[in-house]
PDB file of C-alpha atoms in Angstrom:
ATOM      1  CA  MET Y 288      -7.251 -18.595  -8.160  1.00 41.00           C
ATOM      2  CA  SER Y 289      -8.376 -15.794 -10.742  1.00 51.00           C
ATOM      3  CA  LEU Y 290      -7.823 -12.570 -10.233  1.00 73.00           C
ATOM      4  CA  TYR Y 291     -11.050 -10.769  -8.541  1.00 85.00           C
ATOM      5  CA  GLN Y 292     -12.005 -14.547  -7.749  1.00 91.00           C
ATOM      6  CA  PRO Y 293     -12.776 -14.274  -4.028  1.00 97.00           C
ATOM      7  CA  GLU Y 294     -12.938 -17.365  -1.380  1.00 97.00           C
ATOM      8  CA  CYS Y 295     -13.497 -17.892   1.804  1.00 98.00           C
ATOM      9  CA  ILE Y 296     -10.410 -19.103   3.382  1.00 98.00           C
ATOM     10  CA  TRP Y 297     -12.005 -19.059   7.013  1.00 98.00           C
ATOM     11  CA  PRO Y 298     -15.863 -19.294   8.016  1.00 98.00           C
ATOM     12  CA  LEU Y 299     -15.450 -18.056  10.962  1.00 98.00           C
ATOM     13  CA  ALA Y 300     -19.216 -15.443  11.300  1.00 98.00           C
ATOM     14  CA  ALA Y 301     -17.543 -12.719  12.849  1.00 98.00           C
ATOM     15  CA  THR Y 302     -19.756 -10.537  14.214  1.00 98.00           C
ATOM     16  CA  LEU Y 303     -17.550  -7.212  13.631  1.00 98.00           C
ATOM     17  CA  ALA Y 304     -14.210  -8.593  12.116  1.00 98.00           C
ATOM     18  CA  GLU Y 305     -12.155  -5.999  11.266  1.00 98.00           C
ATOM     19  CA  GLY Y 306      -8.769  -4.511  10.316  1.00 98.00           C
ATOM     20  CA  PRO Y 307      -6.910  -7.163   8.233  1.00 98.00           C
ATOM     21  CA  VAL Y 308      -2.544  -6.864   8.784  1.00 98.00           C
ATOM     22  CA  TRP Y 309      -0.063  -8.448   6.828  1.00 98.00           C
ATOM     23  CA  HIS Y 310       2.899 -10.071   8.822  1.00 97.00           C
ATOM     24  CA  ALA Y 311       5.326 -11.248   6.628  1.00 96.00           C
ATOM     25  CA  GLU Y 312       7.768 -12.368   9.420  1.00 95.00           C
ATOM     26  CA  ASP Y 313       5.080 -14.190  11.252  1.00 96.00           C
ATOM     27  CA  LYS Y 314       3.971 -15.383   7.517  1.00 97.00           C
ATOM     28  CA  ALA Y 315      -0.056 -14.674   8.645  1.00 98.00           C
ATOM     29  CA  LEU Y 316      -3.431 -12.153   8.500  1.00 98.00           C
ATOM     30  CA  TYR Y 317      -4.186 -10.574  11.825  1.00 98.00           C
ATOM     31  CA  PHE Y 318      -7.317  -9.077  12.401  1.00 98.00           C
ATOM     32  CA  VAL Y 319      -9.840  -8.379  15.238  1.00 98.00           C
ATOM     33  CA  ASP Y 320     -13.872  -9.388  16.196  1.00 98.00           C
ATOM     34  CA  ILE Y 321     -14.649  -5.839  17.659  1.00 98.00           C
ATOM     35  CA  LYS Y 322     -18.065  -7.724  18.891  1.00 98.00           C
ATOM     36  CA  GLN Y 323     -16.179 -10.248  20.107  1.00 98.00           C
ATOM     37  CA  ARG Y 324     -13.509  -8.552  21.762  1.00 98.00           C
ATOM     38  CA  ALA Y 325     -11.366 -10.484  20.303  1.00 98.00           C
ATOM     39  CA  ILE Y 326      -8.491 -11.181  18.002  1.00 98.00           C
ATOM     40  CA  HIS Y 327      -7.508 -13.616  15.764  1.00 98.00           C
ATOM     41  CA  ARG Y 328      -4.522 -14.804  13.416  1.00 98.00           C
ATOM     42  CA  CYS Y 329      -4.302 -16.959  10.447  1.00 98.00           C
ATOM     43  CA  ALA Y 330      -1.857 -18.110   7.545  1.00 98.00           C
ATOM     44  CA  GLU Y 331      -2.042 -16.676   3.806  1.00 98.00           C
ATOM     45  CA  ASP Y 332      -4.574 -20.083   2.690  1.00 98.00           C
ATOM     46  CA  GLY Y 333      -6.269 -19.714   5.851  1.00 98.00           C
ATOM     47  CA  GLY Y 334      -4.694 -22.111   7.959  1.00 98.00           C
ATOM     48  CA  ARG Y 335      -2.775 -22.315  11.271  1.00 98.00           C
ATOM     49  CA  ARG Y 336      -5.817 -20.362  13.056  1.00 98.00           C
ATOM     50  CA  GLN Y 337      -5.736 -19.208  16.386  1.00 97.00           C
ATOM     51  CA  SER Y 338      -7.275 -16.047  18.688  1.00 98.00           C
ATOM     52  CA  TRP Y 339      -7.299 -14.118  21.456  1.00 97.00           C
ATOM     53  CA  THR Y 340      -9.648 -12.396  23.590  1.00 97.00           C
ATOM     54  CA  VAL Y 341      -8.434  -9.055  25.068  1.00 97.00           C
ATOM     55  CA  PRO Y 342     -11.126  -7.927  28.155  1.00 97.00           C
ATOM     56  CA  ASP Y 343     -12.860  -4.860  25.988  1.00 97.00           C
ATOM     57  CA  GLU Y 344     -13.983  -4.108  22.024  1.00 98.00           C
ATOM     58  CA  VAL Y 345     -10.337  -3.821  19.802  1.00 98.00           C
ATOM     59  CA  GLY Y 346     -10.947  -1.591  16.952  1.00 98.00           C
ATOM     60  CA  PHE Y 347      -7.879  -2.753  15.346  1.00 98.00           C
ATOM     61  CA  ALA Y 348      -3.652  -4.573  16.487  1.00 98.00           C
ATOM     62  CA  LEU Y 349      -1.146  -3.710  15.035  1.00 98.00           C
ATOM     63  CA  PRO Y 350       1.970  -4.817  14.888  1.00 98.00           C
ATOM     64  CA  ILE Y 351       4.461  -3.002  16.288  1.00 98.00           C
ATOM     65  CA  HIS Y 352       9.223  -2.541  15.887  1.00 95.00           C
ATOM     66  CA  GLY Y 353      10.542  -5.800  18.548  1.00 90.00           C
ATOM     67  CA  GLY Y 354       7.337  -7.346  18.878  1.00 93.00           C
ATOM     68  CA  ASP Y 355       3.456  -7.559  20.546  1.00 96.00           C
ATOM     69  CA  PHE Y 356       1.028  -5.409  18.907  1.00 98.00           C
ATOM     70  CA  VAL Y 357      -0.494  -1.849  19.812  1.00 98.00           C
ATOM     71  CA  CYS Y 358      -4.351  -2.866  20.270  1.00 98.00           C
ATOM     72  CA  GLY Y 359      -7.460   0.541  20.105  1.00 98.00           C
ATOM     73  CA  LEU Y 360      -9.691  -0.115  22.980  1.00 98.00           C
ATOM     74  CA  PRO Y 361     -11.974   1.964  24.391  1.00 98.00           C
ATOM     75  CA  GLY Y 362     -10.368   5.084  25.922  1.00 97.00           C
ATOM     76  CA  ARG Y 363      -6.866   3.634  25.843  1.00 98.00           C
ATOM     77  CA  LEU Y 364      -4.289   1.540  23.328  1.00 98.00           C
ATOM     78  CA  GLU Y 365      -2.239  -0.984  24.408  1.00 98.00           C
ATOM     79  CA  ARG Y 366       0.460  -2.614  24.158  1.00 98.00           C
ATOM     80  CA  PHE Y 367      -0.752  -6.910  24.013  1.00 98.00           C
ATOM     81  CA  SER Y 368       1.428  -9.819  23.688  1.00 96.00           C
ATOM     82  CA  PHE Y 369       0.950 -12.907  22.363  1.00 93.00           C
ATOM     83  CA  GLU Y 370       3.268 -15.023  23.904  1.00 92.00           C
ATOM     84  CA  THR Y 371       1.312 -13.908  26.800  1.00 93.00           C
ATOM     85  CA  GLY Y 372      -1.816 -12.350  26.601  1.00 92.00           C
ATOM     86  CA  ALA Y 373      -1.075  -9.616  28.657  1.00 94.00           C
ATOM     87  CA  LEU Y 374      -2.232  -5.869  28.105  1.00 97.00           C
ATOM     88  CA  THR Y 375       0.105  -2.775  28.524  1.00 97.00           C
ATOM     89  CA  THR Y 376      -1.160   0.298  28.401  1.00 97.00           C
ATOM     90  CA  ILE Y 377      -0.068   2.656  26.500  1.00 97.00           C
ATOM     91  CA  GLN Y 378      -1.787   6.105  25.926  1.00 97.00           C
ATOM     92  CA  GLU Y 379      -4.793   6.930  27.345  1.00 98.00           C
ATOM     93  CA  LEU Y 380      -7.047   9.227  25.826  1.00 98.00           C
ATOM     94  CA  GLU Y 381     -10.916  11.433  25.837  1.00 98.00           C
ATOM     95  CA  SER Y 382     -11.313  10.415  29.471  1.00 96.00           C
ATOM     96  CA  ASP Y 383     -14.258  12.734  28.942  1.00 97.00           C
ATOM     97  CA  ILE Y 384     -15.831  10.470  26.259  1.00 98.00           C
ATOM     98  CA  PRO Y 385     -17.138   7.141  27.540  1.00 96.00           C
ATOM     99  CA  GLY Y 386     -19.084   6.750  25.324  1.00 97.00           C
ATOM    100  CA  ASN Y 387     -16.125   6.426  22.546  1.00 98.00           C
ATOM    101  CA  ARG Y 388     -14.453   3.919  21.677  1.00 98.00           C
ATOM    102  CA  LEU Y 389     -11.466   3.203  18.767  1.00 98.00           C
ATOM    103  CA  ASN Y 390     -11.873   2.120  15.259  1.00 97.00           C
ATOM    104  CA  ASP Y 391      -9.272   1.974  12.729  1.00 97.00           C
ATOM    105  CA  GLY Y 392      -5.786   1.621  13.022  1.00 98.00           C
ATOM    106  CA  TYR Y 393      -2.842   2.992   9.757  1.00 98.00           C
ATOM    107  CA  VAL Y 394       0.769   2.388  10.998  1.00 98.00           C
ATOM    108  CA  ASP Y 395       3.284   5.019   8.372  1.00 98.00           C
ATOM    109  CA  ARG Y 396       5.497   5.709   6.947  1.00 97.00           C
ATOM    110  CA  HIS Y 397       7.895   6.795   9.958  1.00 97.00           C
ATOM    111  CA  GLY Y 398       6.380   4.483  12.666  1.00 97.00           C
ATOM    112  CA  ALA Y 399       3.317   6.574  13.918  1.00 98.00           C
ATOM    113  CA  LEU Y 400       0.260   5.613  14.689  1.00 98.00           C
ATOM    114  CA  TRP Y 401      -3.127   7.347  12.860  1.00 98.00           C
ATOM    115  CA  PHE Y 402      -5.734   5.781  14.412  1.00 98.00           C
ATOM    116  CA  GLY Y 403     -10.130   7.236  14.316  1.00 98.00           C
ATOM    117  CA  SER Y 404     -12.363   6.630  17.484  1.00 98.00           C
ATOM    118  CA  MET Y 405     -16.159   6.964  17.683  1.00 98.00           C
ATOM    119  CA  ASP Y 406     -19.451   7.797  18.675  1.00 98.00           C
ATOM    120  CA  ASN Y 407     -20.283   3.668  19.562  1.00 97.00           C
ATOM    121  CA  ALA Y 408     -23.953   3.450  19.520  1.00 97.00           C
ATOM    122  CA  GLU Y 409     -23.377   5.756  16.361  1.00 97.00           C
ATOM    123  CA  VAL Y 410     -25.077   8.792  16.900  1.00 98.00           C
ATOM    124  CA  ALA Y 411     -22.523  11.494  17.812  1.00 98.00           C
ATOM    125  CA  PRO Y 412     -19.864  13.677  15.451  1.00 98.00           C
ATOM    126  CA  SER Y 413     -18.193  12.566  18.511  1.00 98.00           C
ATOM    127  CA  GLY Y 414     -15.844  11.208  16.730  1.00 98.00           C
ATOM    128  CA  SER Y 415     -12.181  11.771  16.166  1.00 98.00           C
ATOM    129  CA  LEU Y 416      -8.267  10.659  14.343  1.00 98.00           C
ATOM    130  CA  PHE Y 417      -5.649  10.828  15.936  1.00 98.00           C
ATOM    131  CA  ARG Y 418      -1.461  10.554  15.755  1.00 98.00           C
ATOM    132  CA  LEU Y 419       0.745   9.175  18.533  1.00 98.00           C
ATOM    133  CA  SER Y 420       4.403   9.552  17.922  1.00 96.00           C
ATOM    134  CA  ALA Y 421       7.342   9.499  19.149  1.00 91.00           C
ATOM    135  CA  THR Y 422       6.505  13.466  20.421  1.00 91.00           C
ATOM    136  CA  GLY Y 423       3.018  12.688  21.501  1.00 95.00           C
ATOM    137  CA  LEU Y 424      -0.424  12.566  20.937  1.00 97.00           C
ATOM    138  CA  GLN Y 425      -1.391  14.956  17.950  1.00 98.00           C
ATOM    139  CA  HIS Y 426      -5.100  15.569  17.568  1.00 98.00           C
ATOM    140  CA  LYS Y 427      -6.555  16.295  13.864  1.00 98.00           C
ATOM    141  CA  ASP Y 428      -9.362  15.830  12.673  1.00 98.00           C
ATOM    142  CA  GLY Y 429     -12.628  15.326  14.161  1.00 98.00           C
ATOM    143  CA  GLY Y 430     -17.313  15.929  14.152  1.00 98.00           C
ATOM    144  CA  TYR Y 431     -16.739  12.490  13.051  1.00 98.00           C
ATOM    145  CA  VAL Y 432     -19.878  10.139  13.720  1.00 98.00           C
ATOM    146  CA  ILE Y 433     -17.420   7.130  12.272  1.00 98.00           C
ATOM    147  CA  THR Y 434     -13.533   7.192  11.493  1.00 97.00           C
ATOM    148  CA  ASN Y 435     -12.514   4.961   9.362  1.00 98.00           C
ATOM    149  CA  GLY Y 436      -9.811   3.974   6.148  1.00 96.00           C
ATOM    150  CA  PRO Y 437      -6.296   5.674   7.717  1.00 98.00           C
ATOM    151  CA  CYS Y 438      -4.137   5.312   4.597  1.00 98.00           C
ATOM    152  CA  VAL Y 439      -1.948   6.937   2.508  1.00 98.00           C
ATOM    153  CA  SER Y 440      -0.408   7.527  -0.832  1.00 98.00           C
ATOM    154  CA  PRO Y 441       2.875   5.491  -1.993  1.00 98.00           C
ATOM    155  CA  ASP Y 442       4.474   8.359  -2.411  1.00 98.00           C
ATOM    156  CA  GLY Y 443       4.033   9.437   1.518  1.00 98.00           C
ATOM    157  CA  ARG Y 444       2.255  13.085  -0.220  1.00 98.00           C
ATOM    158  CA  THR Y 445      -0.722  12.505   0.376  1.00 98.00           C
ATOM    159  CA  PHE Y 446      -3.363  10.707   3.401  1.00 98.00           C
ATOM    160  CA  TYR Y 447      -6.713   9.609   2.931  1.00 98.00           C
ATOM    161  CA  HIS Y 448     -10.056   9.621   5.404  1.00 98.00           C
ATOM    162  CA  THR Y 449     -13.254   8.285   5.736  1.00 98.00           C
ATOM    163  CA  ASP Y 450     -16.692   9.742   7.495  1.00 98.00           C
ATOM    164  CA  THR Y 451     -18.455   6.350   6.998  1.00 98.00           C
ATOM    165  CA  LEU Y 452     -21.887   8.157   7.008  1.00 98.00           C
ATOM    166  CA  GLU Y 453     -20.679  10.514   5.400  1.00 98.00           C
ATOM    167  CA  LYS Y 454     -20.715   8.412   2.530  1.00 98.00           C
ATOM    168  CA  VAL Y 455     -17.215  10.553   1.878  1.00 98.00           C
ATOM    169  CA  ILE Y 456     -13.800   9.362   1.542  1.00 98.00           C
ATOM    170  CA  TYR Y 457     -11.112  12.507   2.389  1.00 98.00           C
ATOM    171  CA  ALA Y 458      -7.682  13.644   1.124  1.00 98.00           C
ATOM    172  CA  PHE Y 459      -4.968  15.859   2.962  1.00 98.00           C
ATOM    173  CA  ASP Y 460      -1.833  16.932   1.777  1.00 98.00           C
ATOM    174  CA  LEU Y 461       0.141  15.026   3.980  1.00 98.00           C
ATOM    175  CA  ASP Y 462       4.432  16.575   5.415  1.00 98.00           C
ATOM    176  CA  GLU Y 463       6.873  14.960   6.659  1.00 96.00           C
ATOM    177  CA  ALA Y 464       6.094  16.173  10.769  1.00 96.00           C
ATOM    178  CA  GLY Y 465       3.335  14.337  10.503  1.00 97.00           C
ATOM    179  CA  ASN Y 466       0.697  17.833   9.605  1.00 98.00           C
ATOM    180  CA  LEU Y 467      -1.952  17.046   7.020  1.00 98.00           C
ATOM    181  CA  SER Y 468      -3.515  20.228   5.438  1.00 98.00           C
ATOM    182  CA  ASN Y 469      -5.613  21.081   1.840  1.00 98.00           C
ATOM    183  CA  LYS Y 470      -8.851  19.218   3.201  1.00 98.00           C
ATOM    184  CA  ARG Y 471     -10.748  17.284   0.274  1.00 98.00           C
ATOM    185  CA  VAL Y 472     -13.283  14.896  -1.419  1.00 98.00           C
ATOM    186  CA  PHE Y 473     -11.179  12.857  -3.132  1.00 98.00           C
ATOM    187  CA  VAL Y 474     -15.135  10.892  -3.084  1.00 98.00           C
ATOM    188  CA  ARG Y 475     -18.854  10.467  -2.540  1.00 98.00           C
ATOM    189  CA  ILE Y 476     -19.682   6.681  -2.964  1.00 98.00           C
ATOM    190  CA  ALA Y 477     -23.355   6.283  -4.855  1.00 94.00           C
ATOM    191  CA  GLY Y 478     -25.057   3.556  -4.028  1.00 93.00           C
ATOM    192  CA  SER Y 479     -25.137   1.246  -1.899  1.00 96.00           C
ATOM    193  CA  GLY Y 480     -23.148   0.780   0.595  1.00 98.00           C
ATOM    194  CA  TYR Y 481     -20.885   2.573   3.109  1.00 98.00           C
ATOM    195  CA  PRO Y 482     -16.331   3.157   3.143  1.00 98.00           C
ATOM    196  CA  ASP Y 483     -15.506   1.272   5.227  1.00 98.00           C
ATOM    197  CA  GLY Y 484     -11.878   0.619   6.040  1.00 97.00           C
ATOM    198  CA  THR Y 485      -9.176   1.129   2.936  1.00 98.00           C
ATOM    199  CA  ALA Y 486      -5.607   1.273   1.291  1.00 98.00           C
ATOM    200  CA  VAL Y 487      -3.281   2.016  -0.721  1.00 98.00           C
ATOM    201  CA  ASP Y 488      -1.644  -0.564  -3.108  1.00 98.00           C
ATOM    202  CA  SER Y 489       1.964   0.120  -4.792  1.00 98.00           C
ATOM    203  CA  ASP Y 490       0.226   2.250  -7.797  1.00 98.00           C
ATOM    204  CA  GLY Y 491      -1.398   4.457  -5.252  1.00 98.00           C
ATOM    205  CA  VAL Y 492      -4.751   3.059  -6.188  1.00 98.00           C
ATOM    206  CA  LEU Y 493      -7.237   3.288  -3.666  1.00 98.00           C
ATOM    207  CA  TRP Y 494      -9.080   0.231  -2.994  1.00 98.00           C
ATOM    208  CA  VAL Y 495     -13.152   0.423  -0.272  1.00 98.00           C
ATOM    209  CA  GLY Y 496     -14.627  -2.121   1.447  1.00 98.00           C
ATOM    210  CA  LEU Y 497     -18.541  -2.069   1.411  1.00 98.00           C
ATOM    211  CA  PHE Y 498     -20.553  -1.870   4.062  1.00 98.00           C
ATOM    212  CA  ALA Y 499     -24.069  -3.354   3.287  1.00 98.00           C
ATOM    213  CA  GLY Y 500     -22.721  -2.528  -0.361  1.00 98.00           C
ATOM    214  CA  ALA Y 501     -21.394  -5.993  -0.990  1.00 98.00           C
ATOM    215  CA  ARG Y 502     -18.830  -5.082  -2.819  1.00 98.00           C
ATOM    216  CA  ILE Y 503     -14.980  -2.940  -2.719  1.00 98.00           C
ATOM    217  CA  GLU Y 504     -14.309  -0.249  -4.834  1.00 98.00           C
ATOM    218  CA  ARG Y 505     -11.458   0.724  -6.792  1.00 98.00           C
ATOM    219  CA  TYR Y 506     -10.171   5.012  -7.040  1.00 98.00           C
ATOM    220  CA  ALA Y 507      -7.610   5.316  -9.787  1.00 98.00           C
ATOM    221  CA  PRO Y 508      -5.408   8.998  -7.029  1.00 98.00           C
ATOM    222  CA  SER Y 509      -7.460  10.863  -9.344  1.00 98.00           C
ATOM    223  CA  GLY Y 510     -10.995   9.981  -7.827  1.00 98.00           C
ATOM    224  CA  GLU Y 511     -12.105   8.285 -10.645  1.00 98.00           C
ATOM    225  CA  LEU Y 512     -14.073   5.047  -9.892  1.00 98.00           C
ATOM    226  CA  LEU Y 513     -11.257   1.980 -11.470  1.00 97.00           C
ATOM    227  CA  ASP Y 514     -14.253  -1.314 -10.483  1.00 95.00           C
ATOM    228  CA  SER Y 515     -15.338  -3.425  -8.920  1.00 96.00           C
ATOM    229  CA  ILE Y 516     -15.966  -6.504  -7.276  1.00 97.00           C
ATOM    230  CA  ALA Y 517     -18.189  -8.220  -5.987  1.00 97.00           C
ATOM    231  CA  MET Y 518     -18.498 -10.219  -2.771  1.00 98.00           C
ATOM    232  CA  PRO Y 519     -20.818 -13.269  -1.088  1.00 97.00           C
ATOM    233  CA  CYS Y 520     -21.808 -10.604   1.617  1.00 97.00           C
ATOM    234  CA  SER Y 521     -23.311  -7.445   2.202  1.00 98.00           C
ATOM    235  CA  ASN Y 522     -20.777  -5.966   5.566  1.00 98.00           C
ATOM    236  CA  ILE Y 523     -17.418  -6.550   3.255  1.00 98.00           C
ATOM    237  CA  THR Y 524     -15.371  -4.141   6.524  1.00 98.00           C
ATOM    238  CA  LYS Y 525     -11.634  -3.619   4.484  1.00 98.00           C
ATOM    239  CA  VAL Y 526      -8.993  -5.472   2.562  1.00 98.00           C
ATOM    240  CA  THR Y 527      -5.089  -5.285   3.215  1.00 98.00           C
ATOM    241  CA  PHE Y 528      -2.018  -7.092   0.268  1.00 98.00           C
ATOM    242  CA  GLY Y 529      -0.020  -9.718   2.118  1.00 98.00           C
ATOM    243  CA  GLY Y 530       1.610 -12.847   0.996  1.00 97.00           C
ATOM    244  CA  ALA Y 531       5.070 -12.919   0.129  1.00 95.00           C
ATOM    245  CA  ASP Y 532       4.669 -10.616  -3.177  1.00 97.00           C
ATOM    246  CA  LEU Y 533       2.460  -8.546  -1.805  1.00 98.00           C
ATOM    247  CA  ARG Y 534      -0.617  -9.527  -3.891  1.00 97.00           C
ATOM    248  CA  THR Y 535      -3.814 -12.004  -1.995  1.00 98.00           C
ATOM    249  CA  VAL Y 536      -5.931  -9.349  -0.962  1.00 98.00           C
ATOM    250  CA  PHE Y 537      -7.527 -10.059   2.121  1.00 98.00           C
ATOM    251  CA  VAL Y 538     -11.343  -9.201   3.480  1.00 98.00           C
ATOM    252  CA  THR Y 539     -12.425  -8.838   6.299  1.00 98.00           C
ATOM    253  CA  THR Y 540     -16.740  -9.207   6.301  1.00 98.00           C
ATOM    254  CA  ALA Y 541     -19.973  -9.389   9.270  1.00 98.00           C
ATOM    255  CA  ARG Y 542     -22.353 -10.233  10.219  1.00 98.00           C
ATOM    256  CA  LYS Y 543     -23.774  -7.535  12.506  1.00 98.00           C
ATOM    257  CA  GLY Y 544     -26.714  -5.160  11.740  1.00 96.00           C
ATOM    258  CA  LEU Y 545     -27.804  -8.684   9.388  1.00 98.00           C
ATOM    259  CA  SER Y 546     -31.882 -10.033   9.469  1.00 97.00           C
ATOM    260  CA  ALA Y 547     -32.028 -14.140  10.479  1.00 97.00           C
ATOM    261  CA  GLU Y 548     -33.480 -14.137   6.278  1.00 97.00           C
ATOM    262  CA  GLU Y 549     -29.950 -11.509   4.987  1.00 97.00           C
ATOM    263  CA  LEU Y 550     -28.123 -14.370   7.468  1.00 98.00           C
ATOM    264  CA  ARG Y 551     -29.903 -17.713   5.578  1.00 98.00           C
ATOM    265  CA  ARG Y 552     -28.951 -15.744   2.109  1.00 97.00           C
ATOM    266  CA  GLU Y 553     -25.029 -14.907   3.373  1.00 98.00           C
ATOM    267  CA  PRO Y 554     -23.831 -17.462   5.412  1.00 97.00           C
ATOM    268  CA  LEU Y 555     -20.583 -16.562   4.235  1.00 98.00           C
ATOM    269  CA  ALA Y 556     -21.083 -13.221   6.282  1.00 98.00           C
ATOM    270  CA  GLY Y 557     -18.399 -13.047   8.827  1.00 98.00           C
ATOM    271  CA  GLY Y 558     -16.156 -14.645   7.027  1.00 98.00           C
ATOM    272  CA  ILE Y 559     -12.527 -14.885   5.911  1.00 98.00           C
ATOM    273  CA  PHE Y 560     -11.849 -13.759   1.757  1.00 98.00           C
ATOM    274  CA  SER Y 561      -8.891 -14.002  -0.478  1.00 98.00           C
ATOM    275  CA  PHE Y 562      -8.382 -13.279  -4.308  1.00 97.00           C
ATOM    276  CA  ARG Y 563      -5.193 -12.744  -6.086  1.00 96.00           C
ATOM    277  CA  VAL Y 564      -4.602  -8.948  -7.728  1.00 96.00           C
ATOM    278  CA  ALA Y 565      -1.609  -8.425 -10.611  1.00 94.00           C
ATOM    279  CA  SER Y 566       0.106  -4.915  -8.481  1.00 95.00           C
ATOM    280  CA  PRO Y 567       0.723  -5.734  -4.881  1.00 98.00           C
ATOM    281  CA  GLY Y 568      -0.052  -3.508  -2.093  1.00 98.00           C
ATOM    282  CA  GLN Y 569       2.555  -1.658   0.156  1.00 98.00           C
ATOM    283  CA  LEU Y 570       4.972  -2.659   3.014  1.00 94.00           C
ATOM    284  CA  GLN Y 571       3.271  -3.075   6.387  1.00 96.00           C
ATOM    285  CA  HIS Y 572       4.910  -0.887   8.880  1.00 97.00           C
ATOM    286  CA  LEU Y 573       5.216  -0.862  12.477  1.00 97.00           C
ATOM    287  CA  TYR Y 574       4.482   1.062  14.903  1.00 98.00           C
ATOM    288  CA  LEU Y 575       7.339   2.822  17.070  1.00 96.00           C
ATOM    289  CA  PRO Y 576       6.566   3.450  20.442  1.00 88.00           C
ATOM    290  CA  GLU Y 577       8.851   6.543  22.204  1.00 71.00           C
TER     291      GLU Y 577
END
């Protein structure tokens, strides 16, 4: 596989595939299809495919220390067992905002879970950024219509978060206790597409999928655009790094919002892609429950 040559490893035709995460112990890629209420798993080459359904739209599924995954469902975080299919509530939130659902998530090196909520109708700025750790649930930021892309630099000092509809990726200073400060614009996306999920590699380069943009962009820690990777479909939702050397990039995509004509032109829309890169990503951390 050539560098930056995307190959479809699973032509799933997902409505809204999101949240890819590489589980090193399982040697497997996990991701969700939010609108189909599904969690999927496959091997690095796209083989060994398995799927599970859950009762509601699932924004993310991230591994927990000791087994199982933490999943973001509307108004609550649930512990999901792949062995039994059982869901156990970890935390309820935003009971006063029934139109919201949970969206993208990230686990930091301390085992804390960062995640966002959003207006499921994609209209009201009712979305917030949260952090759940052993000290409890904390509200970190708000005023978003669609929250996306929480991730952290390799040195643990910079936190990134995306306002998708405003086409802005923000940077914050992050301390060891999980406090955010000095919110600033890291980059404003120019041209077509909306910034969706992000990931930061071991060099500190931020990768972002462009929904309705048919590409992935790479930004230096300074905010400089380094390059752009063309994709064979429009709606790129998120990337993650995996494989034994963390040098395989996995990409989720979506059919959501595409017309019948666009779907005819993009037969691989909603598929899962991968390609090789020179610099590895960061290890996937495990959520540490309270």
